[in-house]
GROMACS .gro file of C-alpha atoms in nm:
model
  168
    1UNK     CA    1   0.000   0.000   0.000
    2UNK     CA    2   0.109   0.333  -0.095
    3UNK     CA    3   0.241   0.546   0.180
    4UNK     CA    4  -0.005   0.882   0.160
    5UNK     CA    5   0.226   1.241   0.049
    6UNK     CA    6   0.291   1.466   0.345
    7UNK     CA    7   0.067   1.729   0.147
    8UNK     CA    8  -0.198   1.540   0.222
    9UNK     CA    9  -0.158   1.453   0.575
   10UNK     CA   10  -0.313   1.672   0.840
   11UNK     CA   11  -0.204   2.035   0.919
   12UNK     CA   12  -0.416   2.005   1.246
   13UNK     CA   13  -0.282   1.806   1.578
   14UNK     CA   14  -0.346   1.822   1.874
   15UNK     CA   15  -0.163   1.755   2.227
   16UNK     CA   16  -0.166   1.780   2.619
   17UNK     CA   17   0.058   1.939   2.863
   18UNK     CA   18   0.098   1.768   3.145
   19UNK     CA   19   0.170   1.967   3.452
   20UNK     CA   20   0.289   1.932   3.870
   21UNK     CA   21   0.283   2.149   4.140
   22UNK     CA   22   0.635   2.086   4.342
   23UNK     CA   23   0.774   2.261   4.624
   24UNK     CA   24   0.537   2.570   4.460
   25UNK     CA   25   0.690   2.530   4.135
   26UNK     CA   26   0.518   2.431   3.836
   27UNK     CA   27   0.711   2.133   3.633
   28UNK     CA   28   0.593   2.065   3.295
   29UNK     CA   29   0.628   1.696   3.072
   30UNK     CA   30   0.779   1.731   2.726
   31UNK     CA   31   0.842   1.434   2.507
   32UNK     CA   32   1.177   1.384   2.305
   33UNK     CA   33   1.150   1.269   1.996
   34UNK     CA   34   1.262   0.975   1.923
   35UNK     CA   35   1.427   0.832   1.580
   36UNK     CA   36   1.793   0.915   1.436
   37UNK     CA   37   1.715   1.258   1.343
   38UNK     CA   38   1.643   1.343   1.670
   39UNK     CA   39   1.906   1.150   1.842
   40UNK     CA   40   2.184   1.428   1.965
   41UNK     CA   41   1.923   1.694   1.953
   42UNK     CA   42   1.790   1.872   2.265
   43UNK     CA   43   1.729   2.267   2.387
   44UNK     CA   44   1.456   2.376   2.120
   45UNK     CA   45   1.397   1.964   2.015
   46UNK     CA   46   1.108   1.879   2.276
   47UNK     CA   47   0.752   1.893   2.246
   48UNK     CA   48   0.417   1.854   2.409
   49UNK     CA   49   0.289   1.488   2.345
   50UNK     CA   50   0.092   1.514   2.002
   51UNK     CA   51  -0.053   1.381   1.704
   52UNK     CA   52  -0.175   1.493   1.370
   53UNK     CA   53  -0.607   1.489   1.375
   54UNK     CA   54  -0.808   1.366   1.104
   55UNK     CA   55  -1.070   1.640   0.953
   56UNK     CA   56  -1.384   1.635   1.185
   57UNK     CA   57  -1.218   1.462   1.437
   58UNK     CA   58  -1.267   1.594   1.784
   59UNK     CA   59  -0.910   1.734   1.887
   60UNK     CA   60  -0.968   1.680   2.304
   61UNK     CA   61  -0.966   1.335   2.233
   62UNK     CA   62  -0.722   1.277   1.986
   63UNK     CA   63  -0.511   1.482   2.239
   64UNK     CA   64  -0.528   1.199   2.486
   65UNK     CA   65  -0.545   0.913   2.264
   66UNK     CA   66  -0.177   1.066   2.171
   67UNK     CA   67  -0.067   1.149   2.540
   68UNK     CA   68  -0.103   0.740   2.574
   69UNK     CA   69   0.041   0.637   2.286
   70UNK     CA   70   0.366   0.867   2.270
   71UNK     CA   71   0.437   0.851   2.702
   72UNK     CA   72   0.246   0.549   2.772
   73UNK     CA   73  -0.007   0.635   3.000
   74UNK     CA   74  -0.331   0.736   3.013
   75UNK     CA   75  -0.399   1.095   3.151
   76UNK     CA   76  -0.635   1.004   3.410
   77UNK     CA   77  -0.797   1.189   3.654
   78UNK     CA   78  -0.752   1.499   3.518
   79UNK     CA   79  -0.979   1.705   3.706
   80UNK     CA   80  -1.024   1.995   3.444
   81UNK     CA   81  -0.898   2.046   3.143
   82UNK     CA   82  -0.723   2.410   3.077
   83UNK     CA   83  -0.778   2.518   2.743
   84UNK     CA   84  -0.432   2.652   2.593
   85UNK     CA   85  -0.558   2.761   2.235
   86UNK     CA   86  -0.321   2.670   1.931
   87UNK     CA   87  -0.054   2.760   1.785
   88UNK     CA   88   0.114   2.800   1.419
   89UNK     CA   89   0.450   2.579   1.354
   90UNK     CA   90   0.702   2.660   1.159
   91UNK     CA   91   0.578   2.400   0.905
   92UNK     CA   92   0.252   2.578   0.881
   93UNK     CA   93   0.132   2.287   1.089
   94UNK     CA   94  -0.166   2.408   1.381
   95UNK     CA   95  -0.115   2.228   1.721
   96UNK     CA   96  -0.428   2.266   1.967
   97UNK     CA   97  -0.335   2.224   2.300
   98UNK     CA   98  -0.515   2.175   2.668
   99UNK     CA   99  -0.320   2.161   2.987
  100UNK     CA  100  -0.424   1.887   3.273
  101UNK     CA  101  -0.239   1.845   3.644
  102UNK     CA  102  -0.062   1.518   3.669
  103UNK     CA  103   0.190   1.320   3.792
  104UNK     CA  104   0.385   1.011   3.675
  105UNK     CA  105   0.422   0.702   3.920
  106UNK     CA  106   0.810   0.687   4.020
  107UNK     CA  107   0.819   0.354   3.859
  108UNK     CA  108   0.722   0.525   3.519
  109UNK     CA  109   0.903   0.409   3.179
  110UNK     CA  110   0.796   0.587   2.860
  111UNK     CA  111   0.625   0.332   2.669
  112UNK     CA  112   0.591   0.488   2.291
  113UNK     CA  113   0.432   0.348   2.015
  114UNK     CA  114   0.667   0.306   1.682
  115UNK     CA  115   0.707   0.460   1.368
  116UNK     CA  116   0.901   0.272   1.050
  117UNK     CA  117   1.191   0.456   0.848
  118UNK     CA  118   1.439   0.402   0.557
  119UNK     CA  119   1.772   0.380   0.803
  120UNK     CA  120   2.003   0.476   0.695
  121UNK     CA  121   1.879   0.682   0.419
  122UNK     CA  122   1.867   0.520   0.075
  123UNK     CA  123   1.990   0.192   0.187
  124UNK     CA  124   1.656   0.010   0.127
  125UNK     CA  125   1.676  -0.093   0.499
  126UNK     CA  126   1.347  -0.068   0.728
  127UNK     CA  127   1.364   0.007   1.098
  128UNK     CA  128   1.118   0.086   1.398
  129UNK     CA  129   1.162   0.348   1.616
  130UNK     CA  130   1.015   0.515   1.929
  131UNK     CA  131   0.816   0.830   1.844
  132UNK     CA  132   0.876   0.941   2.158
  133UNK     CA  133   1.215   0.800   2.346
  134UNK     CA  134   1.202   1.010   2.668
  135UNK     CA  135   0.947   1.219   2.865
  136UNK     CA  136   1.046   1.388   3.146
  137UNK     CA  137   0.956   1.700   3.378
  138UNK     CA  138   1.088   1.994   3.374
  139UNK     CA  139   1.058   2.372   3.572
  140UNK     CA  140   0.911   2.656   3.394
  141UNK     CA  141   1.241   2.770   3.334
  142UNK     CA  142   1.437   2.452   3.193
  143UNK     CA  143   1.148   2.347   2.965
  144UNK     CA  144   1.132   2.746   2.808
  145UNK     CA  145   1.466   2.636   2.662
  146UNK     CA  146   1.424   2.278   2.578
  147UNK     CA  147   1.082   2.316   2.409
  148UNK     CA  148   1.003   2.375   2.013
  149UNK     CA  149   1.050   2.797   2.005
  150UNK     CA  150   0.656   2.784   1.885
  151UNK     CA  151   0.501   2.560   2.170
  152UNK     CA  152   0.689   2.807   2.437
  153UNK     CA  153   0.352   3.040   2.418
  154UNK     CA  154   0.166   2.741   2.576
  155UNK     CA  155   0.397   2.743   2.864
  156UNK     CA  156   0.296   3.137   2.870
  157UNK     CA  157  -0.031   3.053   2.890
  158UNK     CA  158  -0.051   2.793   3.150
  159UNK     CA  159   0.134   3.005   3.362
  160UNK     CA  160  -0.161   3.299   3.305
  161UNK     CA  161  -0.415   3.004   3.365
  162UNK     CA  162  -0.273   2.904   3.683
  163UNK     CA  163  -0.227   3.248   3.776
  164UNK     CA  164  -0.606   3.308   3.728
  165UNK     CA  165  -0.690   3.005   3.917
  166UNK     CA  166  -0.515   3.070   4.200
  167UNK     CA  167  -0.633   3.421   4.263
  168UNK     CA  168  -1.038   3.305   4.284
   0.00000   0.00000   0.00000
């Protein structure tokens, strides 16, 4: 079967930001990509977990149904979502995001699902790979400079969310 052209793959996705209150800081979980392109990447390389929507689709859930499949967990118990808006890429790609508060259990392994590529390039060769190969928390601070340049506005806005919430 044919593999479909990127032109014709979605320009929508949609993702979840996973957040903890520590010591009165607020951490945040970004996902690494994983693969070979990604491999000795890292300030401006992360990302909030996320996957490309098909039209119609309802973007909430495909957000979580990708939150489980790139970290391996479900987002459970998330006691209100936060609304974070969207954002452009530099791909021209929209990413919807919410925000939930969550933790991981100290036993927790990232458990992603895989994606196949030509490695190494041209060689004719097949091979799986994690899409996601670590996800991790980090403070406000640390995960400004680790994060995609375009997602940082949803850290912005989390922090005005929380901000809000606090103050009723």
């Amino acid at each position: 079967m044919a593999k479909t052209p990127k032109s014709n793959r979605s320009r929508i996705s949609a993702g979840l930001l996973m957040f903890r209150r520590t010591k009165n800081k607020v951490e945040v979980l970004l996902a690494h990509p994983g693969g070979p392109f990604h491999v000795h990447k890292d300030d401006g390389a992360w990302t909030i977990p996320k996957g490309e929507a098909a039209p119609g689709e309802d973007l909430l859930t495909r957000a979580q149904i990708e939150f489980e499949e790139e970290v391996g967990c479900r987002p459970e118990n998330a006691q209100a979502w936060i609304e974070l808006g969207w954002i452009k890429q530099k791909g021209g790609k929209i990413v919807h995001a919410w925000a939930f508060e969550g933790d991981l259990s100290e036993a927790f392994e990232c458990k992603s699902n895989l994606f196949e590529l030509e490695w190494p390039p041209r060689s004719g060769k097949y091979q799986q790979f994690p899409e996601v190969d670590q996800a991790c928390f980090f403070s406000d601070e640390v995960a400004r400079r680790k994060l995609k340049a375009t997602q940082v506005p949803f850290l912005d806005r989390l922090c005005i969310a929380l901000n809000t919430r606090s103050e009723k």
